[in-house]
Structure formats: structure tokens, C-alpha cells
Amino acid sequence: MEIKRKKKIDTIFITYLAVFLGQCALLAAAAYIALNIMINTGFLQPAVYTLNQLEAASGAIRESRNVGKDIIPDGAGYGVYDAEGNYLYGSYGKEEQKKAWKYKESGNTQPGLKTFYRFIEREGGETCIIRYDILAQFADPSLRERLPNAEWLFCAVILAVFLLQTAWTARSFGSYLSRRLKTLNEATDRIKESNLEFGREYSDIREIDDVLESLFRMKEALKESLEEQWKSEEMKKEQVAALAHDIKTPLTVIRGNAELIHETSCDPDVKEYNRYVTDSVKEIEEYLLILQETLRSEGGRQEEKKRLCTEAFIGQLSEKAESLGIGKKIKVETHIDAAGTDLWVQEAKLYRAFMNILANAVEYTPDSGSIFIDTRVKRTGSERWLETVVTDNGPGFTKEELKAASDQFFQGDRSRHRRGHYGMGLYIADSFIRQQGGTMEADNSPETGGARIKVRIPLYIG
């Protein structure tokens, strides 16, 4: 539901600033009232308390025979000097004795920010120099001794409260914006996760609402684009699948006529040409099968993963390789060193992946050649892998073929008697193996010179 009243960020900031300044004014008023209450109740002495006491005692200090602590205001220091500046008696230490007389000679009565000197001339040429502070003080002498100066302590408390208030205001403003930005973050997270099924979101902040509107328009455009792309891809897949099916009809006619010619013709040249035709038909049919398998691999219901015994699975592959190579009298040598291990995979997809690898190996292994299947457990840090290496002694891969070994529609150069259509088969195998969390690598065997495919699948850890 759209939020009708929208505020701008600068308006929100000014509102928080006004609240902050109002709180500062209340803090200042509260501090002023508290200070007056403490002074009126006698808990604190006002800043001019010592000065007033000194004014009242000035006559006694001037006329008394000896100046004692009893006539000096509480909290003040004093020293009596002769006409030559010699210290006679008082409460000053050695450093203060010299310092006070220097201020007397210079006529400076303020050595510090709130510290003052009063010079009172006495009979006989003596001078009484009194040091006092114009600061609020605790009325209780014991508090003055144990605690810092009351005025500085009061200012420190006010500063601490001010800092806490500032921090609270900043946190409150940040939390307010964070709550409003949460809607924006949720929208971007949905788009990032490719979840485009959500409605228009709204915010009571105009700038955030503008961004949400832009995100919504972008989401709708992206959704429409993806839907069109998906429909286009589905249409292409359907057209290709239909075309692959329709091609089978003329191929059947060609194959039937070729077989008829082979049976009825006695001309050796005709039979040789006819063999080229039947071989080409067979090759086209293989292309169609691979094409259909590729289309099936890109869609459909996902197969559930299950636990698979490694030895039984590799044994099954070995038997299948032997049956594939029986016509060419290919020898299959299998070595399994993975006793007691299991896989957690989609069995049908993994089987199809290996069948593509084995079919390629059989096709390009010469008559009476050999295919080697070596399976063993490998460790990488804390991970355990099942590594299966399929090696043949055929012509192997060229450099160009190795670079494009897993490209979907790459084909080698048939004129060089290399692997003419291995690309789609290895693409399918690589795709299925990656879906099981594994990897596939293609290279040439230094021992046989033929192609070598290395597959790694993570082992099941129960």
C-alpha cells in the first residue's frame, strides 16, 4: 500500500536537529536550576563567596597585630611580607612565597583563569598577599578535600550528559534511517537472488521511495527480458528437437535404399560408394543422438542424488566399455583402488557422463587397441576425492582441441583423422560432472600418446 505522506531527508535531519537543540536548552535550564538549588540549600558556596568574605575581613587583616587563619576566608591562602619583600609568615610554600611577591611588584592580580591575588597594606610597611579563587566550592570542607573542585565537577557532569545526549540523538537518527532502508535492502537482495516475484514497495522518505520506484521498474524490465529470453530458448529447443526428429525420416529412406543397393548390386565400386553413404548416415544419426541428449541435459525434472557404491559403479562402466569395444577387439584394463567408498550423486547423469567419455575412447582407439580405466582415492587437505582416469591409445588431442575440449559445439578437423565430434560429448560429460560437484580435465597421455580424461568426484562422507 502506498504511503501518502512522504518526507525529505533534509526535513527529517532538521527535525532531529531541532529536537537536539531543544534537549540542549532543557539541559542548560536543568543545570541552572540545579546549581541554584544547591547554592540556596547551602550545599555549594557561590563563586563570589570567598571574595565577599575577603571584603568583610579586609579591615581586620589590615589592623590586626598578627594575621592568623581565623581571619582569612576559608579556602584562601596568605603570606605576610616586610617592606623589602621578605616573607615573614603565612600559609605559602617556598615557591608560592616568591611567586606572590613577584605579582605584587608587577601589580598583576590574576595569575590564573579564576585565581586572584589581593594585596593589603598593613601598618609598619608590611603587606599581606591573599590568594583566592572565584569558583563555586563545596560548603563541606571534607568534600573539598576528597572531590575535585565543585564547579569543574559540575561542568564535567554536564559535558558527560551532553555527550550521551548527542550519541543518543545520532543513534536514533541512524536507526530511523536504517529501518527505512531495510525495505530497500530487501528489494535489492531479492533481485540479487533472482527472485523477481515481488510487488512495489513504498517508503515514507521521498528519496528512498524514488530509489524503490527505480528498482521496481528495473525489476519489471529484467523480468520481462528474462521471460522473453526463456521463451525464445524454449522455442529454439523445440524447433531443434523437432528438426532432429524430422531428419530421421529421410535418413531412414536413405539407409533403406543404401541397404537395398548393397544387396542387389554386384559392382565393387558401387558397393564402396554405398558404404560411404551408410557410414555417413550412421554418423549423422550419432550427431542427432548427441544433439537430443544435449537438449535433454538443459531442462527437465532434476534427478535426486543418492548413495552409490564406487566399486560397483566403476565395474559397471568397465563392462560397458568392453561391450562397446568388442567389435574392434579393444582390450579394457581396469584398476580400482577405492574399496569401501561411496559417492553421493545423480547416478543417471554420472553414468551418461562416463558413457560419453568411454564412447569417445572406443571410437578413436584403433582396432586391437587398449583402454585403461584407473580409479583411486585422492586427498586434498581435508577433502577426499574419487579420481577416475580414462586413457586410450588413439591419436590424442591437438592443441586446438585441448583448448576447446569442453565447448558445446566444437569439432576437430576430420580431414586429419582427429576427433570429429567429441566436443558435444565432452561438453555433456563436463556439465553432468560439475553438477555432482566434480571436475573434468582433458589432456594427452605421455605413456600411450592417446587422449586422457581425468574425472574427480567428491566422496560421500556419512
PDB file of C-alpha atoms in Angstrom, residues 201-217:
ATOM      1  CA  GLU A 201       7.465  -1.417  -2.084  1.00  0.00           C
ATOM      2  CA  TYR A 202       6.955   2.047  -0.564  1.00  0.00           C
ATOM      3  CA  SER A 203       8.745   4.262   1.957  1.00  0.00           C
ATOM      4  CA  ASP A 204       7.737   7.403   3.837  1.00  0.00           C
ATOM      5  CA  ILE A 205      11.036   9.035   2.775  1.00  0.00           C
ATOM      6  CA  ARG A 206      10.833  10.577  -0.678  1.00  0.00           C
ATOM      7  CA  GLU A 207      14.420   9.855  -1.754  1.00  0.00           C
ATOM      8  CA  ILE A 208      14.207   6.184  -0.712  1.00  0.00           C
ATOM      9  CA  ASP A 209      10.819   5.864  -2.398  1.00  0.00           C
ATOM     10  CA  ASP A 210      12.325   7.210  -5.629  1.00  0.00           C
ATOM     11  CA  VAL A 211      15.056   4.546  -5.475  1.00  0.00           C
ATOM     12  CA  LEU A 212      12.429   1.858  -4.773  1.00  0.00           C
ATOM     13  CA  GLU A 213      10.474   3.028  -7.804  1.00  0.00           C
ATOM     14  CA  SER A 214      13.610   2.780  -9.963  1.00  0.00           C
ATOM     15  CA  LEU A 215      14.364  -0.700  -8.601  1.00  0.00           C
ATOM     16  CA  PHE A 216      10.806  -1.822  -9.302  1.00  0.00           C
ATOM     17  CA  ARG A 217      10.978  -0.586 -12.896  1.00  0.00           C
TER      18      ARG A 217
END
